[in-house]
The first five atom37 places (N, CA, C, CB, O) and aatype in JSON, in Angstrom:
{
  "aatype": [12, 10, 19, 14, 10, 16, 8, 0, 0, 15, 18, 8, 10, 6, 6, 11, 9, 12, 7, 9, 19, 9, 17, 10, 19, 12, 7, 7, 10, 19, 7, 17, 9, 0, 15, 12, 9, 12, 7, 16, 2, 0, 5, 5, 7, 9, 9, 10, 2, 19, 19, 19, 7, 9, 19, 7, 0, 10, 9, 7, 7, 17, 10, 9, 7, 14, 12, 10, 7, 0, 7, 15, 9, 2, 6, 7, 9, 16, 9, 12, 15, 13, 9, 19, 15, 10, 9, 7, 0, 9, 9, 10, 10, 0, 10, 19, 2, 10, 13, 5, 1, 1, 16, 11, 8],
  "atom_mask": [
    [1, 1, 1, 1, 1],
    [1, 1, 1, 1, 1],
    [1, 1, 1, 1, 1],
    [1, 1, 1, 1, 1],
    [1, 1, 1, 1, 1],
    [1, 1, 1, 1, 1],
    [1, 1, 1, 1, 1],
    [1, 1, 1, 1, 1],
    [1, 1, 1, 1, 1],
    [1, 1, 1, 1, 1],
    [1, 1, 1, 1, 1],
    [1, 1, 1, 1, 1],
    [1, 1, 1, 1, 1],
    [1, 1, 1, 1, 1],
    [1, 1, 1, 1, 1],
    [1, 1, 1, 1, 1],
    [1, 1, 1, 1, 1],
    [1, 1, 1, 1, 1],
    [1, 1, 1, 0, 1],
    [1, 1, 1, 1, 1],
    [1, 1, 1, 1, 1],
    [1, 1, 1, 1, 1],
    [1, 1, 1, 1, 1],
    [1, 1, 1, 1, 1],
    [1, 1, 1, 1, 1],
    [1, 1, 1, 1, 1],
    [1, 1, 1, 0, 1],
    [1, 1, 1, 0, 1],
    [1, 1, 1, 1, 1],
    [1, 1, 1, 1, 1],
    [1, 1, 1, 0, 1],
    [1, 1, 1, 1, 1],
    [1, 1, 1, 1, 1],
    [1, 1, 1, 1, 1],
    [1, 1, 1, 1, 1],
    [1, 1, 1, 1, 1],
    [1, 1, 1, 1, 1],
    [1, 1, 1, 1, 1],
    [1, 1, 1, 0, 1],
    [1, 1, 1, 1, 1],
    [1, 1, 1, 1, 1],
    [1, 1, 1, 1, 1],
    [1, 1, 1, 1, 1],
    [1, 1, 1, 1, 1],
    [1, 1, 1, 0, 1],
    [1, 1, 1, 1, 1],
    [1, 1, 1, 1, 1],
    [1, 1, 1, 1, 1],
    [1, 1, 1, 1, 1],
    [1, 1, 1, 1, 1],
    [1, 1, 1, 1, 1],
    [1, 1, 1, 1, 1],
    [1, 1, 1, 0, 1],
    [1, 1, 1, 1, 1],
    [1, 1, 1, 1, 1],
    [1, 1, 1, 0, 1],
    [1, 1, 1, 1, 1],
    [1, 1, 1, 1, 1],
    [1, 1, 1, 1, 1],
    [1, 1, 1, 0, 1],
    [1, 1, 1, 0, 1],
    [1, 1, 1, 1, 1],
    [1, 1, 1, 1, 1],
    [1, 1, 1, 1, 1],
    [1, 1, 1, 0, 1],
    [1, 1, 1, 1, 1],
    [1, 1, 1, 1, 1],
    [1, 1, 1, 1, 1],
    [1, 1, 1, 0, 1],
    [1, 1, 1, 1, 1],
    [1, 1, 1, 0, 1],
    [1, 1, 1, 1, 1],
    [1, 1, 1, 1, 1],
    [1, 1, 1, 1, 1],
    [1, 1, 1, 1, 1],
    [1, 1, 1, 0, 1],
    [1, 1, 1, 1, 1],
    [1, 1, 1, 1, 1],
    [1, 1, 1, 1, 1],
    [1, 1, 1, 1, 1],
    [1, 1, 1, 1, 1],
    [1, 1, 1, 1, 1],
    [1, 1, 1, 1, 1],
    [1, 1, 1, 1, 1],
    [1, 1, 1, 1, 1],
    [1, 1, 1, 1, 1],
    [1, 1, 1, 1, 1],
    [1, 1, 1, 0, 1],
    [1, 1, 1, 1, 1],
    [1, 1, 1, 1, 1],
    [1, 1, 1, 1, 1],
    [1, 1, 1, 1, 1],
    [1, 1, 1, 1, 1],
    [1, 1, 1, 1, 1],
    [1, 1, 1, 1, 1],
    [1, 1, 1, 1, 1],
    [1, 1, 1, 1, 1],
    [1, 1, 1, 1, 1],
    [1, 1, 1, 1, 1],
    [1, 1, 1, 1, 1],
    [1, 1, 1, 1, 1],
    [1, 1, 1, 1, 1],
    [1, 1, 1, 1, 1],
    [1, 1, 1, 1, 1],
    [1, 1, 1, 1, 1]
  ],
  "atom_positions": [
    [[0.84, -1.17, 0.0], [0.0, 0.0, 0.0], [0.89, 1.24, 0.0], [-0.96, -0.01, 1.21], [1.86, 1.31, 0.76]],
    [[0.57, 2.2, -0.83], [1.33, 3.43, -0.91], [0.89, 4.39, 0.17], [1.18, 4.07, -2.28], [-0.3, 4.54, 0.43]],
    [[1.87, 5.02, 0.79], [1.6, 6.0, 1.84], [1.89, 7.38, 1.26], [2.47, 5.73, 3.13], [2.95, 7.59, 0.68]],
    [[0.96, 8.33, 1.41], [1.2, 9.67, 0.87], [2.38, 10.35, 1.59], [-0.07, 10.53, 0.98], [2.6, 10.14, 2.78]],
    [[3.11, 11.17, 0.84], [4.24, 11.89, 1.41], [3.76, 13.02, 2.31], [5.14, 12.44, 0.31], [2.76, 13.68, 2.01]],
    [[4.46, 13.22, 3.4], [4.16, 14.37, 4.24], [4.71, 15.61, 3.56], [4.76, 14.21, 5.67], [5.45, 15.51, 2.58]],
    [[4.36, 16.77, 4.07], [4.82, 18.03, 3.49], [6.35, 18.11, 3.55], [4.19, 19.23, 4.22], [6.98, 18.54, 2.58]],
    [[6.94, 17.72, 4.67], [8.39, 17.78, 4.82], [9.08, 16.81, 3.87], [8.79, 17.47, 6.27], [10.09, 17.16, 3.26]],
    [[8.56, 15.6, 3.73], [9.15, 14.61, 2.83], [9.01, 15.07, 1.38], [8.49, 13.23, 3.02], [9.92, 14.87, 0.58]],
    [[7.88, 15.67, 1.05], [7.66, 16.18, -0.3], [8.66, 17.3, -0.62], [6.22, 16.69, -0.45], [9.21, 17.35, -1.72]],
    [[8.88, 18.19, 0.34], [9.82, 19.29, 0.16], [11.23, 18.74, -0.04], [9.78, 20.26, 1.35], [11.98, 19.23, -0.88]],
    [[11.6, 17.73, 0.75], [12.93, 17.13, 0.65], [13.13, 16.47, -0.73], [13.14, 16.09, 1.78], [14.21, 16.57, -1.31]],
    [[12.11, 15.8, -1.23], [12.18, 15.18, -2.54], [12.33, 16.24, -3.64], [10.92, 14.34, -2.8], [13.13, 16.07, -4.55]],
    [[11.57, 17.33, -3.54], [11.68, 18.41, -4.51], [13.07, 19.03, -4.48], [10.62, 19.48, -4.25], [13.62, 19.4, -5.52]],
    [[13.64, 19.15, -3.29], [14.98, 19.7, -3.14], [16.02, 18.8, -3.81], [15.32, 19.89, -1.65], [16.93, 19.31, -4.47]],
    [[15.89, 17.49, -3.66], [16.82, 16.55, -4.3], [16.7, 16.61, -5.82], [16.55, 15.12, -3.81], [17.71, 16.62, -6.53]],
    [[15.48, 16.66, -6.32], [15.26, 16.73, -7.77], [15.85, 18.02, -8.32], [13.75, 16.63, -8.1], [16.47, 18.02, -9.38]],
    [[15.65, 19.13, -7.61], [16.19, 20.41, -8.06], [17.72, 20.37, -8.07], [15.7, 21.56, -7.16], [18.34, 20.94, -8.96]],
    [[18.32, 19.71, -7.1], [19.77, 19.56, -7.06], [20.29, 18.8, -8.27], [0.0, 0.0, 0.0], [21.31, 19.16, -8.84]],
    [[19.58, 17.75, -8.65], [19.97, 16.97, -9.83], [19.85, 17.81, -11.09], [19.1, 15.7, -9.95], [20.73, 17.76, -11.96]],
    [[18.78, 18.58, -11.2], [18.58, 19.44, -12.38], [19.7, 20.48, -12.45], [17.19, 20.14, -12.32], [20.22, 20.75, -13.54]],
    [[20.07, 21.06, -11.32], [21.15, 22.05, -11.29], [22.46, 21.4, -11.72], [21.29, 22.67, -9.89], [23.22, 22.0, -12.49]],
    [[22.74, 20.19, -11.22], [23.96, 19.49, -11.62], [23.97, 19.25, -13.13], [24.09, 18.15, -10.87], [25.01, 19.43, -13.77]],
    [[22.85, 18.84, -13.7], [22.8, 18.56, -15.14], [23.0, 19.84, -15.96], [21.46, 17.92, -15.5], [23.76, 19.84, -16.93]],
    [[22.32, 20.91, -15.58], [22.43, 22.17, -16.33], [23.83, 22.75, -16.19], [21.37, 23.18, -15.83], [24.45, 23.12, -17.19]],
    [[24.33, 22.83, -14.97], [25.66, 23.39, -14.75], [26.73, 22.48, -15.37], [25.93, 23.57, -13.24], [27.7, 22.97, -15.94]],
    [[26.54, 21.17, -15.27], [27.48, 20.23, -15.88], [27.54, 20.42, -17.39], [0.0, 0.0, 0.0], [28.61, 20.41, -17.98]],
    [[26.37, 20.58, -18.01], [26.33, 20.82, -19.45], [27.04, 22.1, -19.84], [0.0, 0.0, 0.0], [27.79, 22.13, -20.82]],
    [[26.79, 23.16, -19.09], [27.41, 24.46, -19.37], [28.92, 24.4, -19.17], [26.8, 25.56, -18.48], [29.68, 24.85, -20.03]],
    [[29.36, 23.84, -18.05], [30.79, 23.73, -17.76], [31.47, 22.83, -18.8], [31.02, 23.17, -16.33], [32.53, 23.18, -19.31]],
    [[30.87, 21.69, -19.11], [31.45, 20.78, -20.1], [31.55, 21.4, -21.48], [0.0, 0.0, 0.0], [32.53, 21.19, -22.19]],
    [[30.53, 22.17, -21.86], [30.52, 22.82, -23.16], [31.62, 23.87, -23.25], [29.15, 23.45, -23.43], [32.34, 23.94, -24.25]],
    [[31.75, 24.7, -22.22], [32.78, 25.74, -22.22], [34.18, 25.1, -22.2], [32.61, 26.69, -21.0], [35.07, 25.54, -22.92]],
    [[34.36, 24.06, -21.39], [35.65, 23.38, -21.33], [35.99, 22.75, -22.68], [35.64, 22.3, -20.23], [37.15, 22.79, -23.11]],
    [[35.0, 22.15, -23.35], [35.27, 21.53, -24.65], [35.61, 22.58, -25.7], [34.06, 20.7, -25.1], [36.4, 22.31, -26.61]],
    [[35.03, 23.78, -25.6], [35.38, 24.85, -26.53], [36.81, 25.33, -26.26], [34.39, 26.03, -26.41], [37.56, 25.59, -27.2]],
    [[37.19, 25.45, -25.0], [38.55, 25.87, -24.64], [39.57, 24.85, -25.11], [38.67, 26.09, -23.12], [40.63, 25.21, -25.62]],
    [[39.26, 23.57, -24.95], [40.21, 22.5, -25.3], [40.11, 22.08, -26.77], [39.96, 21.3, -24.41], [40.88, 21.23, -27.21]],
    [[39.2, 22.65, -27.52], [39.08, 22.34, -28.94], [38.46, 20.99, -29.24], [0.0, 0.0, 0.0], [38.7, 20.42, -30.31]],
    [[37.67, 20.46, -28.32], [37.03, 19.15, -28.54], [35.52, 19.28, -28.72], [37.32, 18.22, -27.37], [34.81, 18.27, -28.7]],
    [[35.03, 20.48, -28.9], [33.59, 20.71, -28.96], [32.94, 19.97, -30.13], [33.31, 22.19, -29.07], [31.82, 19.47, -30.0]],
    [[33.62, 19.9, -31.27], [33.04, 19.24, -32.44], [32.92, 17.73, -32.24], [33.88, 19.53, -33.68], [32.11, 17.08, -32.9]],
    [[33.72, 17.17, -31.34], [33.73, 15.72, -31.11], [32.7, 15.29, -30.07], [35.12, 15.28, -30.67], [32.36, 14.11, -29.99]],
    [[32.21, 16.22, -29.28], [31.34, 15.89, -28.16], [29.9, 16.3, -28.43], [31.85, 16.54, -26.89], [29.64, 17.32, -29.07]],
    [[28.99, 15.51, -27.93], [27.58, 15.88, -27.96], [27.17, 16.42, -26.61], [0.0, 0.0, 0.0], [28.01, 16.59, -25.72]],
    [[25.91, 16.7, -26.45], [25.42, 17.31, -25.21], [25.58, 16.36, -24.02], [23.95, 17.71, -25.36], [25.9, 16.8, -22.92]],
    [[25.36, 15.07, -24.23], [25.48, 14.1, -23.13], [26.91, 14.06, -22.63], [25.03, 12.69, -23.59], [27.15, 14.08, -21.42]],
    [[27.87, 14.01, -23.55], [29.27, 13.99, -23.14], [29.68, 15.3, -22.48], [30.17, 13.71, -24.35], [30.49, 15.29, -21.55]],
    [[29.14, 16.41, -22.94], [29.4, 17.69, -22.28], [28.92, 17.67, -20.83], [28.72, 18.84, -23.04], [29.62, 18.15, -19.93]],
    [[27.73, 17.12, -20.6], [27.2, 17.04, -19.24], [28.08, 16.15, -18.38], [25.74, 16.5, -19.26], [28.41, 16.5, -17.25]],
    [[28.47, 15.01, -18.92], [29.33, 14.08, -18.16], [30.67, 14.74, -17.84], [29.56, 12.76, -18.97], [31.14, 14.66, -16.7]],
    [[31.28, 15.38, -18.83], [32.56, 16.06, -18.61], [32.4, 17.16, -17.55], [33.1, 16.65, -19.94], [33.27, 17.33, -16.69]],
    [[31.32, 17.9, -17.62], [31.09, 18.97, -16.66], [30.9, 18.45, -15.24], [0.0, 0.0, 0.0], [31.44, 19.03, -14.3]],
    [[30.14, 17.38, -15.08], [29.89, 16.83, -13.75], [31.16, 16.2, -13.18], [28.74, 15.8, -13.8], [31.51, 16.44, -12.03]],
    [[31.84, 15.39, -13.98], [33.08, 14.77, -13.5], [34.14, 15.85, -13.26], [33.6, 13.71, -14.53], [34.9, 15.78, -12.3]],
    [[34.17, 16.84, -14.13], [35.09, 17.97, -13.94], [34.8, 18.74, -12.66], [0.0, 0.0, 0.0], [35.73, 19.18, -11.98]],
    [[33.53, 18.9, -12.33], [33.16, 19.57, -11.08], [33.63, 18.76, -9.87], [31.63, 19.78, -11.02], [34.09, 19.32, -8.88]],
    [[33.52, 17.45, -9.98], [34.0, 16.59, -8.89], [35.52, 16.7, -8.75], [33.6, 15.13, -9.13], [36.04, 16.83, -7.64]],
    [[36.23, 16.64, -9.87], [37.69, 16.76, -9.85], [38.09, 18.14, -9.32], [38.27, 16.54, -11.26], [38.97, 18.25, -8.46]],
    [[37.45, 19.16, -9.84], [37.77, 20.52, -9.4], [37.49, 20.74, -7.93], [0.0, 0.0, 0.0], [38.28, 21.36, -7.22]],
    [[36.36, 20.22, -7.46], [36.01, 20.36, -6.05], [36.97, 19.62, -5.15], [0.0, 0.0, 0.0], [37.22, 20.03, -4.01]],
    [[37.52, 18.53, -5.64], [38.44, 17.71, -4.85], [39.87, 18.25, -4.89], [38.41, 16.28, -5.35], [40.54, 18.3, -3.87]],
    [[40.32, 18.67, -6.1], [41.71, 19.11, -6.26], [41.89, 20.62, -6.13], [42.22, 18.68, -7.6], [42.75, 21.08, -5.37]],
    [[41.11, 21.38, -6.85], [41.32, 22.81, -6.97], [40.63, 23.6, -5.86], [40.82, 23.29, -8.32], [41.17, 24.58, -5.36]],
    [[39.43, 23.17, -5.48], [38.65, 23.88, -4.47], [39.4, 24.17, -3.18], [0.0, 0.0, 0.0], [39.4, 25.31, -2.73]],
    [[40.05, 23.17, -2.58], [40.78, 23.44, -1.33], [41.93, 24.43, -1.51], [41.31, 22.14, -0.77], [42.23, 25.2, -0.6]],
    [[42.58, 24.41, -2.67], [43.69, 25.35, -2.91], [43.2, 26.79, -3.02], [44.45, 24.96, -4.18], [43.87, 27.72, -2.57]],
    [[42.03, 26.96, -3.61], [41.48, 28.31, -3.8], [40.53, 28.72, -2.69], [40.77, 28.39, -5.13], [40.07, 29.87, -2.65]],
    [[40.24, 27.79, -1.8], [39.29, 28.1, -0.73], [37.87, 28.26, -1.24], [0.0, 0.0, 0.0], [37.07, 29.01, -0.68]],
    [[37.56, 27.56, -2.31], [36.23, 27.67, -2.92], [35.44, 26.39, -2.67], [36.34, 27.95, -4.44], [36.01, 25.3, -2.58]],
    [[34.15, 26.54, -2.56], [33.27, 25.39, -2.38], [32.88, 24.8, -3.72], [0.0, 0.0, 0.0], [33.2, 25.35, -4.77]],
    [[32.19, 23.7, -3.66], [31.71, 23.07, -4.89], [30.33, 23.61, -5.23], [31.67, 21.53, -4.74], [29.75, 24.38, -4.47]],
    [[29.83, 23.2, -6.36], [28.5, 23.64, -6.8], [27.43, 23.16, -5.82], [28.19, 23.14, -8.23], [26.38, 23.79, -5.69]],
    [[27.69, 22.03, -5.13], [26.74, 21.54, -4.13], [26.51, 22.54, -3.02], [27.23, 20.23, -3.54], [25.42, 22.6, -2.45]],
    [[27.52, 23.33, -2.7], [27.42, 24.29, -1.61], [26.82, 25.61, -2.07], [28.78, 24.53, -1.0], [26.58, 26.5, -1.25]],
    [[26.59, 25.75, -3.33], [25.98, 26.96, -3.87], [26.68, 27.36, -5.16], [0.0, 0.0, 0.0], [27.88, 27.14, -5.32]],
    [[25.94, 27.93, -6.06], [26.5, 28.33, -7.34], [27.06, 29.73, -7.19], [25.43, 28.28, -8.47], [26.33, 30.71, -7.01]],
    [[28.38, 29.81, -7.26], [29.08, 31.09, -7.21], [30.05, 31.14, -8.38], [29.83, 31.28, -5.85], [30.24, 30.15, -9.08]],
    [[30.64, 32.3, -8.59], [31.64, 32.44, -9.65], [32.81, 31.49, -9.37], [32.14, 33.91, -9.75], [33.31, 30.83, -10.29]],
    [[33.25, 31.43, -8.11], [34.39, 30.57, -7.77], [34.07, 29.09, -7.96], [34.83, 30.83, -6.33], [34.9, 28.34, -8.46]],
    [[32.87, 28.66, -7.56], [32.53, 27.25, -7.74], [32.43, 26.91, -9.23], [31.2, 26.91, -7.03], [32.77, 25.8, -9.64]],
    [[31.98, 27.86, -10.03], [31.92, 27.65, -11.48], [33.33, 27.55, -12.06], [31.15, 28.81, -12.16], [33.6, 26.67, -12.88]],
    [[34.23, 28.44, -11.63], [35.61, 28.43, -12.12], [36.32, 27.14, -11.71], [36.38, 29.65, -11.58], [37.04, 26.54, -12.5]],
    [[36.1, 26.71, -10.46], [36.7, 25.46, -9.97], [36.21, 24.29, -10.82], [36.36, 25.23, -8.48], [37.0, 23.43, -11.2]],
    [[34.93, 24.25, -11.11], [34.37, 23.18, -11.94], [34.93, 23.22, -13.35], [32.84, 23.29, -11.98], [35.23, 22.18, -13.94]],
    [[35.07, 24.42, -13.9], [35.62, 24.58, -15.24], [37.07, 24.11, -15.3], [35.53, 26.05, -15.69], [37.46, 23.42, -16.25]],
    [[37.87, 24.46, -14.31], [39.26, 24.01, -14.26], [39.31, 22.48, -14.17], [40.0, 24.64, -13.05], [40.13, 21.85, -14.84]],
    [[38.45, 21.9, -13.37], [38.4, 20.44, -13.26], [38.04, 19.79, -14.58], [0.0, 0.0, 0.0], [38.61, 18.76, -14.94]],
    [[37.08, 20.37, -15.31], [36.67, 19.82, -16.6], [37.8, 19.95, -17.63], [35.41, 20.53, -17.11], [37.99, 19.06, -18.46]],
    [[38.54, 21.05, -17.58], [39.67, 21.24, -18.5], [40.75, 20.21, -18.19], [40.24, 22.68, -18.38], [41.34, 19.63, -19.11]],
    [[41.02, 19.97, -16.91], [41.99, 18.95, -16.52], [41.55, 17.58, -17.03], [42.17, 18.91, -14.97], [42.36, 16.83, -17.57]],
    [[40.27, 17.26, -16.87], [39.75, 15.99, -17.35], [39.94, 15.84, -18.86], [38.27, 15.86, -17.0], [40.41, 14.8, -19.33]],
    [[39.59, 16.86, -19.63], [39.74, 16.79, -21.09], [41.2, 16.71, -21.49], [39.08, 18.01, -21.75], [41.54, 16.02, -22.46]],
    [[42.09, 17.4, -20.77], [43.52, 17.32, -21.07], [44.04, 15.9, -20.84], [44.32, 18.33, -20.21], [44.82, 15.39, -21.63]],
    [[43.6, 15.27, -19.75], [44.01, 13.89, -19.48], [43.47, 12.92, -20.53], [43.53, 13.47, -18.09], [44.19, 12.03, -20.98]],
    [[42.23, 13.1, -20.92], [41.64, 12.25, -21.97], [42.4, 12.42, -23.28], [40.13, 12.58, -22.17], [42.71, 11.44, -23.95]],
    [[42.71, 13.66, -23.65], [43.48, 13.92, -24.88], [44.87, 13.29, -24.8], [43.61, 15.42, -25.13], [45.36, 12.74, -25.79]],
    [[45.51, 13.37, -23.65], [46.83, 12.79, -23.46], [46.8, 11.28, -23.67], [47.37, 13.12, -22.07], [47.66, 10.72, -24.36]],
    [[45.82, 10.61, -23.06], [45.7, 9.16, -23.2], [45.32, 8.76, -24.62], [44.68, 8.62, -22.22], [45.76, 7.72, -25.11]],
    [[44.5, 9.55, -25.28], [44.12, 9.23, -26.66], [45.32, 9.33, -27.6], [42.99, 10.15, -27.15], [45.46, 8.51, -28.51]],
    [[46.18, 10.32, -27.39], [47.37, 10.46, -28.21], [48.33, 9.31, -28.0], [48.06, 11.78, -27.91], [48.95, 8.82, -28.95]],
    [[48.45, 8.87, -26.76], [49.37, 7.77, -26.45], [48.88, 6.45, -27.06], [49.53, 7.61, -24.93], [49.7, 5.64, -27.51]],
    [[47.59, 6.23, -27.09], [47.08, 4.96, -27.64], [47.11, 4.95, -29.17], [45.65, 4.72, -27.15], [47.1, 3.88, -29.76]],
    [[47.15, 6.11, -29.8], [47.2, 6.17, -31.27], [48.59, 5.86, -31.79], [46.76, 7.54, -31.77], [48.73, 5.41, -32.93]],
    [[49.63, 6.08, -31.0], [51.01, 5.85, -31.45], [51.45, 4.46, -31.18], [51.96, 6.81, -30.79], [52.58, 4.1, -31.49]]
  ]
}
């Protein structure tokens, strides 16, 4: 039997869904900008841009964020969290390009 959600549980669910939507939108934007900077935009579609942006945000939040004293996008969307995510996405694309060049030779 299904139990209806309470107001608090409903609000918490809406908050989680909104967080996922923000991650997808910001990930797409960050991935797209990073792919334009790295010259891989023609090779990537929107799904790959989102993946690169989200993974880049994780890398940036883990590596770059503590050095710059900036939070991740989870803690709020700021200019610094966007820059940290962008740097992480650029690092990710640089590593992917490096490995692709090595496997071609």
